[in-house]
Coordinates of C-alpha atoms in Angstrom, one line a residue:
Chain K
M1 CA 15.2 -8.5 -23.6
A2 CA 16.6 -6.4 -20.8
V3 CA 15.5 -5.0 -17.5
L4 CA 15.6 -2.3 -14.7
V5 CA 15.7 -2.2 -11.6
I6 CA 15.1 0.6 -8.9
A7 CA 17.0 0.3 -6.5
D8 CA 15.5 1.5 -2.6
H9 CA 18.2 3.0 -0.4
D10 CA 18.8 5.5 2.3
N11 CA 21.9 7.0 -0.1
A12 CA 24.2 5.6 2.6
S13 CA 23.4 1.9 2.1
L14 CA 21.3 -0.5 -0.1
K15 CA 18.3 -2.1 1.4
D16 CA 17.2 -5.7 1.0
S17 CA 14.4 -5.1 -0.7
T18 CA 17.2 -4.2 -3.8
N19 CA 18.7 -7.7 -3.7
K20 CA 15.7 -9.4 -3.6
T21 CA 14.2 -7.4 -6.3
V22 CA 17.3 -8.5 -8.3
T23 CA 16.2 -12.4 -8.0
A24 CA 12.7 -11.2 -8.9
A25 CA 14.7 -9.6 -11.9
L26 CA 16.8 -12.8 -12.7
A27 CA 14.3 -14.3 -13.6
L28 CA 13.2 -12.0 -16.4
S29 CA 16.5 -11.9 -18.2
G30 CA 20.4 -11.9 -17.8
D31 CA 20.8 -8.4 -18.5
V32 CA 19.9 -7.3 -14.9
D33 CA 20.8 -2.8 -14.7
V34 CA 20.1 -1.6 -11.0
L35 CA 19.1 2.9 -11.0
V36 CA 20.5 4.4 -8.0
A37 CA 18.5 8.0 -8.1
G38 CA 19.0 9.4 -4.3
K39 CA 21.9 12.4 -3.1
D40 CA 25.4 11.3 -1.9
A41 CA 24.5 8.2 -3.1
K42 CA 27.7 6.6 -4.6
A43 CA 28.1 4.3 -1.6
A44 CA 24.5 2.9 -2.3
A45 CA 25.5 2.9 -5.8
D46 CA 28.8 0.7 -4.8
A47 CA 27.3 -1.5 -2.7
A48 CA 24.3 -2.1 -5.8
A49 CA 27.9 -3.1 -8.2
K50 CA 28.6 -6.2 -6.2
I51 CA 25.0 -7.8 -6.0
A52 CA 26.0 -10.9 -7.7
G53 CA 24.0 -11.3 -11.3
V54 CA 24.1 -7.3 -11.7
R55 CA 24.9 -6.1 -15.3
K56 CA 25.3 -2.6 -14.5
V57 CA 24.6 0.4 -12.0
L58 CA 23.5 3.2 -12.8
L59 CA 23.3 6.6 -11.1
A60 CA 21.5 9.5 -10.6
E61 CA 21.8 12.0 -8.1
S62 CA 20.0 15.3 -7.0
D63 CA 18.2 17.3 -4.7
E64 CA 14.9 15.8 -5.8
L65 CA 15.7 13.0 -6.6
G66 CA 17.1 13.0 -2.6
Q67 CA 14.1 14.3 -1.1
G68 CA 12.0 11.4 -3.5
L69 CA 10.1 13.4 -5.2
A70 CA 8.2 10.5 -7.1
E71 CA 8.2 13.3 -10.4
A72 CA 12.0 13.6 -10.4
V73 CA 12.2 9.5 -10.3
E74 CA 9.9 9.2 -13.7
A75 CA 11.7 11.6 -14.7
T76 CA 14.7 10.2 -14.6
V77 CA 13.7 6.9 -15.1
L78 CA 11.7 7.7 -18.4
P79 CA 14.4 8.7 -21.2
L80 CA 16.6 5.4 -19.6
M81 CA 13.5 3.2 -21.2
G82 CA 14.1 3.2 -24.5
G83 CA 17.0 0.3 -23.3
Y84 CA 14.5 -1.6 -21.4
D85 CA 12.0 -4.0 -21.9
A86 CA 10.8 -4.3 -18.2
V87 CA 11.0 -1.8 -14.8
L88 CA 11.0 -3.7 -11.2
T89 CA 10.8 -1.7 -8.2
P90 CA 10.9 -2.9 -4.4
A91 CA 6.9 -1.8 -2.9
T92 CA 8.4 0.1 -0.5
S93 CA 5.6 3.5 -0.2
Q94 CA 8.4 5.1 -2.1
G95 CA 8.7 2.6 -5.4
K96 CA 4.4 2.7 -4.2
N97 CA 4.3 6.3 -5.5
F98 CA 6.6 6.6 -8.2
S99 CA 5.7 3.6 -10.3
P100 CA 2.0 3.7 -11.2
R101 CA 3.7 7.2 -12.5
I102 CA 6.0 5.7 -15.0
A103 CA 3.4 3.3 -15.9
A104 CA 0.9 6.1 -17.4
K105 CA 3.5 7.7 -18.9
L106 CA 4.6 4.6 -20.8
D107 CA 0.4 3.4 -21.4
V108 CA 0.9 0.2 -19.8
A109 CA 0.0 -1.4 -17.4
Q110 CA 1.9 -1.5 -13.8
I111 CA 1.9 -5.6 -13.0
S112 CA 1.0 -4.5 -8.8
E113 CA 3.3 -6.6 -5.6
I114 CA 3.9 -9.4 -7.9
V115 CA 5.2 -13.2 -5.3
E116 CA 6.1 -14.5 -8.4
V117 CA 7.2 -14.6 -11.7
V118 CA 6.0 -16.9 -13.8
S119 CA 6.9 -16.5 -17.8
N120 CA 8.9 -12.9 -19.0
D121 CA 5.2 -12.0 -19.9
T122 CA 3.3 -13.9 -16.5
F123 CA 3.6 -13.0 -13.0
V124 CA 1.5 -14.1 -9.5
R125 CA -0.2 -11.1 -7.6
P126 CA -2.4 -11.4 -4.0
I127 CA -5.5 -9.6 -4.1
Y128 CA -8.3 -8.5 -1.8
A129 CA -5.6 -8.5 1.1
G130 CA -4.3 -11.7 0.1
N131 CA -7.5 -14.0 0.4
A132 CA -6.7 -15.0 -3.6
L133 CA -3.2 -14.9 -5.6
E134 CA -4.5 -14.1 -9.7
T135 CA -1.7 -15.0 -12.1
V136 CA -1.9 -12.3 -15.0
Q137 CA -0.7 -11.9 -18.3
S138 CA 0.9 -8.9 -19.2
S139 CA 0.3 -7.8 -23.3
D140 CA 2.6 -4.6 -23.0
A141 CA 5.3 -4.5 -24.5
K142 CA 7.3 -2.7 -21.8
K143 CA 5.7 -4.0 -18.3
V144 CA 6.2 -1.7 -15.3
I145 CA 5.9 -4.0 -12.1
T146 CA 6.5 -3.5 -8.1
V147 CA 7.3 -6.4 -6.6
R148 CA 6.7 -7.9 -3.3
A149 CA 10.4 -8.0 -1.2
T150 CA 9.5 -10.4 1.1
A151 CA 8.3 -13.6 -1.7
F152 CA 11.6 -13.7 -3.0
K153 CA 15.5 -14.6 -1.6
A154 CA 17.7 -12.3 -1.6
A155 CA 20.4 -12.2 -4.6
G156 CA 24.2 -12.7 -3.2
E157 CA 27.6 -10.2 -3.9
G158 CA 30.1 -11.7 -5.6
G159 CA 29.6 -8.9 -8.4
S160 CA 31.5 -6.3 -10.2
A161 CA 29.8 -4.6 -11.9
S162 CA 30.6 -0.6 -13.3
V163 CA 28.7 1.9 -12.1
E164 CA 28.2 4.7 -14.5
N165 CA 26.1 8.3 -14.5
V166 CA 23.2 9.1 -16.0
A167 CA 21.3 12.5 -15.9
A168 CA 18.7 13.5 -12.6
G169 CA 15.8 14.3 -14.2
A170 CA 13.8 17.2 -13.2
A171 CA 10.5 17.0 -10.9
S172 CA 7.6 19.3 -12.3
A173 CA 8.0 23.3 -10.5
K174 CA 4.1 23.0 -9.2
I175 CA 6.1 20.5 -6.5
K176 CA 8.0 21.3 -3.5
F177 CA 10.2 19.7 -0.7
V178 CA 9.0 21.4 2.2
D179 CA 11.2 19.0 5.4
Q180 CA 10.7 15.1 6.6
Q181 CA 10.6 14.0 10.2
L182 CA 12.1 10.6 10.0
V183 CA 12.5 8.8 13.0
K184 CA 16.1 7.6 14.1
S185 CA 16.2 3.8 15.8
A186 CA 18.4 1.6 16.6
R187 CA 15.7 -1.4 16.0
P188 CA 15.6 -3.4 13.1
E189 CA 14.2 -2.2 9.9
L190 CA 10.4 -3.7 10.3
A191 CA 10.7 -4.7 6.3
G192 CA 13.5 -6.9 7.1
A193 CA 13.8 -8.1 10.3
K194 CA 14.3 -11.6 11.7
I195 CA 11.9 -11.3 14.7
V196 CA 9.0 -8.3 14.8
V197 CA 7.1 -8.5 18.1
S198 CA 3.2 -6.8 17.2
G199 CA 1.3 -5.3 19.2
G200 CA -3.2 -4.5 19.4
R201 CA -5.3 -2.3 20.1
A202 CA -5.8 -4.5 22.9
M203 CA -2.5 -2.1 24.8
G204 CA -5.1 1.0 25.1
S205 CA -3.1 3.5 24.9
A206 CA 0.8 4.8 23.0
E207 CA 2.5 4.2 26.9
E208 CA 1.2 1.1 27.1
F209 CA 2.2 0.0 23.8
S210 CA 5.6 1.1 24.0
K211 CA 5.8 -0.2 28.0
V212 CA 4.7 -3.4 26.5
I213 CA 6.5 -4.1 23.5
E214 CA 9.7 -2.1 23.2
P215 CA 11.5 -3.4 25.6
L216 CA 10.3 -7.3 24.6
A217 CA 11.2 -6.5 21.2
D218 CA 15.0 -5.4 22.2
K219 CA 14.9 -8.0 24.1
L220 CA 14.3 -10.6 20.9
G221 CA 16.7 -8.2 19.2
A222 CA 13.3 -7.2 16.9
A223 CA 11.6 -4.7 14.8
V224 CA 8.4 -3.1 16.5
G225 CA 5.2 -3.4 14.3
A226 CA 1.8 -2.9 14.9
S227 CA -1.8 -4.0 13.6
R228 CA -4.2 -1.2 12.2
A229 CA -6.3 -0.6 15.0
A230 CA -3.7 0.0 16.8
V231 CA -2.6 2.7 14.4
D232 CA -5.7 4.0 13.9
A233 CA -6.2 4.4 17.8
G234 CA -3.3 6.5 17.5
Y235 CA -1.0 3.7 19.7
A236 CA 1.8 3.6 17.0
P237 CA 3.1 5.9 14.4
N238 CA 2.1 4.3 10.8
D239 CA 5.0 3.2 9.4
Y240 CA 4.7 0.4 12.1
Q241 CA 1.5 -1.2 10.0
V242 CA 1.5 -5.0 9.3
G243 CA -1.1 -5.5 7.2
Q244 CA -2.9 -5.0 4.2
T245 CA -2.0 -1.2 3.4
G246 CA 0.9 -1.1 5.3
K247 CA 3.6 -3.8 5.6
V248 CA 4.2 -6.9 4.3
V249 CA 6.8 -9.6 6.4
A250 CA 7.9 -12.6 6.7
P251 CA 10.7 -12.7 9.4
E252 CA 11.9 -16.1 11.2
L253 CA 9.4 -14.9 14.2
Y254 CA 6.3 -13.0 14.6
V255 CA 5.3 -12.0 18.1
A256 CA 1.0 -10.9 18.1
I257 CA 0.3 -9.4 20.5
G258 CA -3.1 -8.4 21.8
I259 CA -4.0 -8.5 18.3
S260 CA -7.2 -10.0 17.3
G261 CA -5.8 -11.3 13.2
A262 CA -8.3 -9.4 11.4
I263 CA -8.0 -10.1 7.2
Q264 CA -6.5 -7.1 6.6
H265 CA -3.0 -7.7 9.5
L266 CA -3.3 -11.7 9.1
A267 CA -2.2 -10.0 5.4
G268 CA 1.0 -8.5 6.4
M269 CA 2.4 -11.4 8.8
K270 CA 0.9 -15.1 7.9
D271 CA 4.3 -16.0 5.1
S272 CA 6.1 -15.3 8.4
K273 CA 8.4 -18.7 9.7
V274 CA 7.1 -19.0 13.4
I275 CA 3.6 -17.2 15.0
V276 CA 3.5 -16.8 18.1
A277 CA 0.2 -15.3 19.5
I278 CA -0.6 -13.8 22.8
N279 CA -4.4 -12.9 23.1
K280 CA -7.3 -13.5 25.8
D281 CA -9.9 -14.8 23.5
A282 CA -9.3 -18.0 22.8
D283 CA -11.7 -17.5 20.2
A284 CA -9.9 -14.7 18.5
P285 CA -8.4 -15.8 14.8
I286 CA -5.1 -15.0 14.9
F287 CA -5.4 -18.7 17.0
Q288 CA -5.8 -20.0 13.5
V289 CA -2.7 -19.3 12.2
A290 CA -0.2 -19.3 14.9
D291 CA 2.5 -22.0 15.5
F292 CA 2.1 -21.3 19.3
G293 CA -0.3 -19.6 21.0
L294 CA -0.4 -18.9 24.8
V295 CA -4.0 -17.6 26.0
A296 CA -3.8 -15.2 28.7
D297 CA -4.6 -12.0 29.7
Y298 CA -0.4 -9.5 28.1
K299 CA -0.3 -7.7 30.8
T300 CA 0.8 -10.8 32.6
A301 CA 2.0 -12.7 30.0
V302 CA 5.0 -10.6 28.5
P303 CA 6.3 -9.8 31.4
E304 CA 6.2 -13.6 32.1
L305 CA 7.9 -14.0 28.8
M306 CA 10.6 -11.3 29.7
D307 CA 11.6 -13.7 33.0
A308 CA 11.6 -16.9 30.6
L309 CA 13.9 -14.7 27.8
T310 CA 15.8 -14.1 30.9
A311 CA 16.3 -17.3 32.2
A312 CA 16.7 -18.9 28.7
G313 CA 20.0 -16.3 28.2
K314 CA 18.3 -14.0 26.1
Chain T
M1 CA -13.1 25.3 -4.6
K2 CA -14.4 22.3 -6.0
V3 CA -13.5 19.1 -4.2
L4 CA -13.6 15.7 -6.9
V5 CA -13.7 12.9 -4.4
P6 CA -13.7 9.0 -6.7
V7 CA -15.1 6.3 -4.8
K8 CA -15.6 3.0 -5.4
R9 CA -17.3 -0.1 -4.9
V10 CA -15.8 -2.7 -3.3
I11 CA -16.0 -5.9 -1.4
D12 CA -17.2 -5.0 2.6
S13 CA -13.9 -4.9 4.7
N14 CA -14.6 -7.6 7.3
V15 CA -15.9 -10.4 4.5
K16 CA -13.3 -12.5 3.5
A17 CA -13.1 -12.8 -0.3
R18 CA -14.0 -16.4 -1.5
V19 CA -12.1 -18.1 -4.7
K20 CA -14.9 -19.3 -6.8
S21 CA -14.2 -22.6 -7.5
D22 CA -13.4 -22.4 -11.4
Q23 CA -10.2 -20.7 -10.5
S24 CA -11.9 -18.1 -13.0
G25 CA -12.3 -15.2 -10.2
V26 CA -13.7 -13.4 -6.2
D27 CA -17.4 -14.7 -5.9
L28 CA -19.1 -11.8 -5.3
A29 CA -22.7 -12.8 -5.6
N30 CA -24.5 -12.6 -2.7
V31 CA -21.0 -10.7 -0.8
K32 CA -21.6 -7.3 1.4
M33 CA -20.5 -4.5 -0.2
S34 CA -19.9 -0.9 -0.1
I35 CA -17.6 2.0 0.0
N36 CA -13.7 1.5 0.2
P37 CA -12.5 2.3 3.1
F38 CA -9.7 5.0 2.3
C39 CA -12.4 6.7 -0.8
E40 CA -14.5 6.9 2.4
I41 CA -12.0 8.5 4.1
A42 CA -11.2 10.6 1.2
V43 CA -14.9 11.9 1.1
E44 CA -14.7 12.5 4.6
E45 CA -11.7 14.9 4.1
A46 CA -14.1 16.9 1.4
V47 CA -16.9 17.3 3.3
R48 CA -14.3 19.0 6.5
L49 CA -12.5 21.0 3.5
K50 CA -16.2 22.5 2.7
E51 CA -17.5 22.5 6.3
K52 CA -14.0 24.5 7.0
G53 CA -15.3 26.6 4.1
V54 CA -12.2 25.9 1.8
A55 CA -14.4 23.8 -0.1
T56 CA -17.4 25.4 -1.7
E57 CA -18.9 22.0 -3.6
V58 CA -18.1 17.7 -2.6
V59 CA -18.5 16.2 -6.3
V60 CA -18.2 12.1 -5.6
V61 CA -17.6 10.3 -9.1
S62 CA -18.1 6.3 -9.3
I63 CA -16.6 4.5 -12.2
G64 CA -18.8 0.5 -12.2
P65 CA -22.0 -1.0 -12.4
A66 CA -25.7 0.5 -12.0
Q67 CA -25.4 -0.5 -8.1
A68 CA -22.8 1.4 -7.4
Q69 CA -25.2 4.4 -6.7
E70 CA -25.5 3.2 -3.7
T71 CA -21.5 3.6 -2.8
L72 CA -22.6 7.3 -4.7
R73 CA -25.6 7.6 -1.9
Q74 CA -23.0 6.8 0.8
A75 CA -21.0 9.6 0.6
L76 CA -23.9 11.9 -0.5
A77 CA -25.3 10.5 2.6
M78 CA -22.0 11.8 4.4
G79 CA -21.9 15.5 3.2
A80 CA -21.2 15.7 -0.6
D81 CA -23.2 17.5 -3.0
R82 CA -23.4 16.0 -6.3
G83 CA -23.0 12.2 -7.6
V84 CA -21.6 11.0 -11.0
L85 CA -21.8 7.5 -11.9
I86 CA -20.1 6.6 -15.0
Q87 CA -21.2 3.2 -15.6
S88 CA -19.7 0.5 -16.9
D89 CA -19.9 -3.0 -16.4
Q90 CA -16.5 -3.9 -17.1
D91 CA -14.0 -4.5 -14.8
L92 CA -11.2 -1.8 -15.2
E93 CA -7.6 -1.6 -14.5
P94 CA -6.5 1.2 -13.1
L95 CA -4.8 2.9 -16.0
E96 CA -8.2 2.9 -17.6
V97 CA -9.7 3.6 -14.1
A98 CA -7.3 7.1 -15.0
K99 CA -8.6 7.7 -17.9
V100 CA -12.0 8.1 -17.4
L101 CA -11.5 10.1 -14.4
K102 CA -9.4 12.8 -16.3
A103 CA -12.4 13.0 -19.2
V104 CA -14.4 13.4 -15.9
I105 CA -11.9 16.4 -14.7
A106 CA -11.8 17.1 -18.5
E107 CA -15.9 18.0 -17.7
E108 CA -15.4 18.8 -13.9
A109 CA -12.6 21.5 -14.1
P110 CA -12.4 19.9 -9.8
G111 CA -9.4 22.5 -8.1
V112 CA -8.0 19.8 -6.4
V113 CA -9.0 15.7 -6.3
I114 CA -8.8 14.0 -2.9
M115 CA -9.3 9.8 -3.8
G116 CA -8.5 7.1 -1.3
K117 CA -4.8 5.8 -1.8
Q118 CA -5.8 1.6 -2.6
A119 CA -8.6 -0.2 -3.0
I120 CA -8.8 -2.8 -1.2
D121 CA -10.0 -5.4 -4.4
G122 CA -7.3 -5.4 -6.7
D123 CA -4.9 -3.7 -4.1
N124 CA -2.9 -1.8 -6.3
N125 CA -2.1 1.5 -5.2
A126 CA -2.1 2.8 -8.8
T127 CA -4.6 5.0 -9.8
G128 CA -3.6 7.8 -8.4
Q129 CA 0.0 8.3 -9.1
M130 CA -1.3 7.3 -12.8
L131 CA -4.0 10.3 -12.7
A132 CA -1.3 12.6 -11.7
A133 CA 1.2 11.6 -14.8
L134 CA -1.2 11.6 -17.0
L135 CA -2.8 15.0 -16.1
D136 CA 0.3 16.7 -15.4
W137 CA -0.7 17.2 -12.3
P138 CA 1.5 17.7 -9.4
Q139 CA 1.0 14.4 -7.0
A140 CA 0.6 14.2 -2.9
T141 CA 0.0 10.4 -2.0
F142 CA -0.5 9.0 1.2
A143 CA -1.8 11.8 3.1
S144 CA -2.0 12.1 6.9
A145 CA -2.5 15.8 7.1
I146 CA -3.7 18.5 3.9
E147 CA -3.9 21.9 4.3
L148 CA -5.3 23.8 1.7
S149 CA -5.1 27.6 0.3
A150 CA -6.2 29.1 -2.2
D151 CA -3.4 28.1 -4.8
K152 CA -1.5 25.7 -2.4
A153 CA -1.8 22.2 -1.3
K154 CA 0.7 21.0 1.6
V155 CA 0.0 18.2 2.1
T156 CA 1.8 15.4 4.8
R157 CA 3.1 11.8 3.5
E158 CA 2.7 8.8 5.5
V159 CA 6.8 7.5 4.5
D160 CA 9.0 4.3 5.1
G161 CA 10.0 6.0 8.4
G162 CA 8.2 8.9 9.7
L163 CA 6.2 11.4 7.5
Q164 CA 7.4 14.1 4.7
T165 CA 5.5 17.7 4.0
I166 CA 5.1 18.6 0.5
E167 CA 3.6 21.6 -1.1
A168 CA 1.4 20.9 -4.6
T169 CA 0.3 24.2 -6.8
L170 CA -3.2 23.5 -7.6
P171 CA -4.9 21.7 -9.3
A172 CA -3.4 18.3 -7.6
I173 CA -3.9 14.6 -6.9
I174 CA -4.0 14.2 -2.9
T175 CA -4.7 10.2 -1.9
A176 CA -5.6 9.7 1.3
D177 CA -4.0 7.0 3.8
L178 CA -5.8 5.7 7.0
R179 CA -4.8 8.6 9.9
L180 CA -5.5 10.7 7.6
N181 CA -9.2 11.1 9.2
E182 CA -12.2 8.6 11.0
P183 CA -14.9 8.8 8.8
R184 CA -18.2 10.0 10.6
Y185 CA -21.3 7.9 10.1
A186 CA -24.1 8.8 8.3
S187 CA -27.4 10.0 10.1
L188 CA -30.4 8.5 9.2
P189 CA -32.0 12.4 8.2
N190 CA -29.2 12.7 6.4
I191 CA -29.4 9.6 4.3
M192 CA -33.0 10.4 3.6
K193 CA -31.4 13.9 2.5
A194 CA -29.3 12.3 0.2
K195 CA -31.6 10.1 -1.2
K196 CA -32.1 14.2 -3.1
K197 CA -29.3 15.2 -4.2
P198 CA -28.3 14.9 -7.5
L199 CA -27.1 12.1 -9.1
D200 CA -26.1 12.2 -12.8
V201 CA -25.4 8.5 -14.7
K202 CA -23.7 8.2 -18.4
E203 CA -22.1 5.4 -20.2
V204 CA -18.7 4.9 -19.6
A205 CA -18.8 4.5 -23.8
T206 CA -20.0 8.1 -24.5
L207 CA -16.8 9.8 -22.7
G208 CA -14.6 8.8 -25.6
V209 CA -11.6 6.3 -23.6
D210 CA -9.9 4.2 -25.0
L211 CA -10.6 1.1 -21.9
K212 CA -8.6 -2.2 -23.9
P213 CA -7.1 -4.0 -21.7
H214 CA -3.3 -4.5 -20.9
L215 CA -3.6 -7.8 -18.6
K216 CA -5.4 -10.6 -19.0
V217 CA -6.2 -13.0 -15.6
L218 CA -5.0 -16.2 -16.4
K219 CA -6.7 -17.5 -13.2
V220 CA -7.3 -16.8 -9.7
A221 CA -6.1 -19.3 -6.6
E222 CA -6.4 -19.8 -3.1
P223 CA -3.4 -19.4 -1.1
A224 CA -1.9 -22.0 0.6
K225 CA -2.8 -22.1 4.1
R226 CA -1.5 -21.7 7.3
S227 CA -3.0 -24.4 10.0
A228 CA -3.1 -23.4 13.4
G229 CA 0.3 -24.9 15.7
I230 CA -0.7 -25.6 19.1
K231 CA -1.5 -24.3 22.5
V232 CA 0.9 -23.8 25.1
E233 CA 0.2 -23.0 28.6
T234 CA 2.3 -21.3 30.3
A235 CA 6.0 -18.0 28.7
G236 CA 8.5 -21.0 30.3
D237 CA 6.4 -23.7 27.6
L238 CA 6.8 -20.9 24.5
V239 CA 10.3 -19.9 25.0
A240 CA 11.0 -24.5 25.5
N241 CA 8.7 -24.2 21.9
L242 CA 10.4 -21.6 20.4
K243 CA 14.0 -22.6 21.0
T244 CA 13.0 -26.4 19.2
A245 CA 12.1 -24.9 16.3
G246 CA 15.7 -22.3 16.0
V247 CA 14.1 -19.3 16.0
L248 CA 15.9 -17.7 19.3

């Protein structure tokens, strides 16, 4: 069987989730191609060609693909599907936007956010906020799959695949890109960061959130995350959200500050290697998953932690 | 303009799902069920559009067992005008749900469909996108703001790294994200009023949709448990422990 991986990239570079999705694809087949759909995305395609195990890179470019319109990505992928038995996409907000369209047009199920490849047709995926793991067997001839990248190791470099241009599909005239406001941040990206510092509702305001969480994150070289409650209350932007309906992260170190640990938040971070919780409520559920818990008010604990990190040479 | 809002009856978001000991699924017997939180946000948005005079009628539709009537009544109590239950005791996959909704849309002919981005049981985040693809209608997923005019929807979307704004020619499918609005609590008088609002029940078989499952669930297991670690007394202890653990 042959497998197509749809790359996650920002045109200039490839996101780590692509390498992880290639690992999932290689568990299905030795014939793995990567599609880079974007605009001025040659650099990302060249990076994809260097991933070990990749057979061929397909590059499709247009304005609409650069704008990430789901209709355009679907229209680019569908004509290619004659040559593939499965298409795997990292489960990012972009991947979740277009992948189900491909499944519907092929009249097959989407197997969402797999965390394990059991065999060619059998996969494990979390349901109910990760409180259960479902093993499903697909009877479809072609498989459309999104991949929870944190569950797979990144495929390394060492490949030398060719890059081939393919036609970009057109979006329907019924959809038009207007504009986008992307926040440029010097911090690492949340989904792939080695350390994540997250704040919760206890922060009380957007000002307090940035005053407390950001300096600590910067000291640790960490990405900033937030609980759903903090996002809901407007203390942090939505793309900071860690949890069932936000981002799923699995960093080396996850620091939860003023986060109680609701089911849906735990779903997004419980696979982190080391979890630290700072919360003044000793009964907060977050302590049930934390490796190191500090029962204290963040208002005093975070400055003390900053000092202790300085003393430790950080 | 008629607004159609599909809603799903799911386990209450504050209840922890428990896996059955025979690994055949999640135990839903005697568990509190509610309207899916993102569906609730979609209902709220539709009702606000009606209050602003943009929408003329809000129709809520659910596909599920007889008990899903309670979910529809919940939406009617929030201000929806009319409910439709497509009764099915089979647990349908997102593609089949999208096909059933397509059949409902052929009858109802709404100007726009607003629905939740994801149900918190299956966690698929797929039905809206599939429905848009099946209908060849434009899609605007993960909406955090919606501006409707007579023939267009300008939608601000939550994307990785920020926000994107797109414009869709109606009819279109919009899926609701968390920050779109904060749903109201239904007042007691409105709950009483909702009991008298029209609610049609149809058997799913009458729609003539192919409901053959594509996926077979082999087992449902509990994930590996993470055990609680230790409590430290001071920030200094914490840093020392993190150094020992090798993560600093």
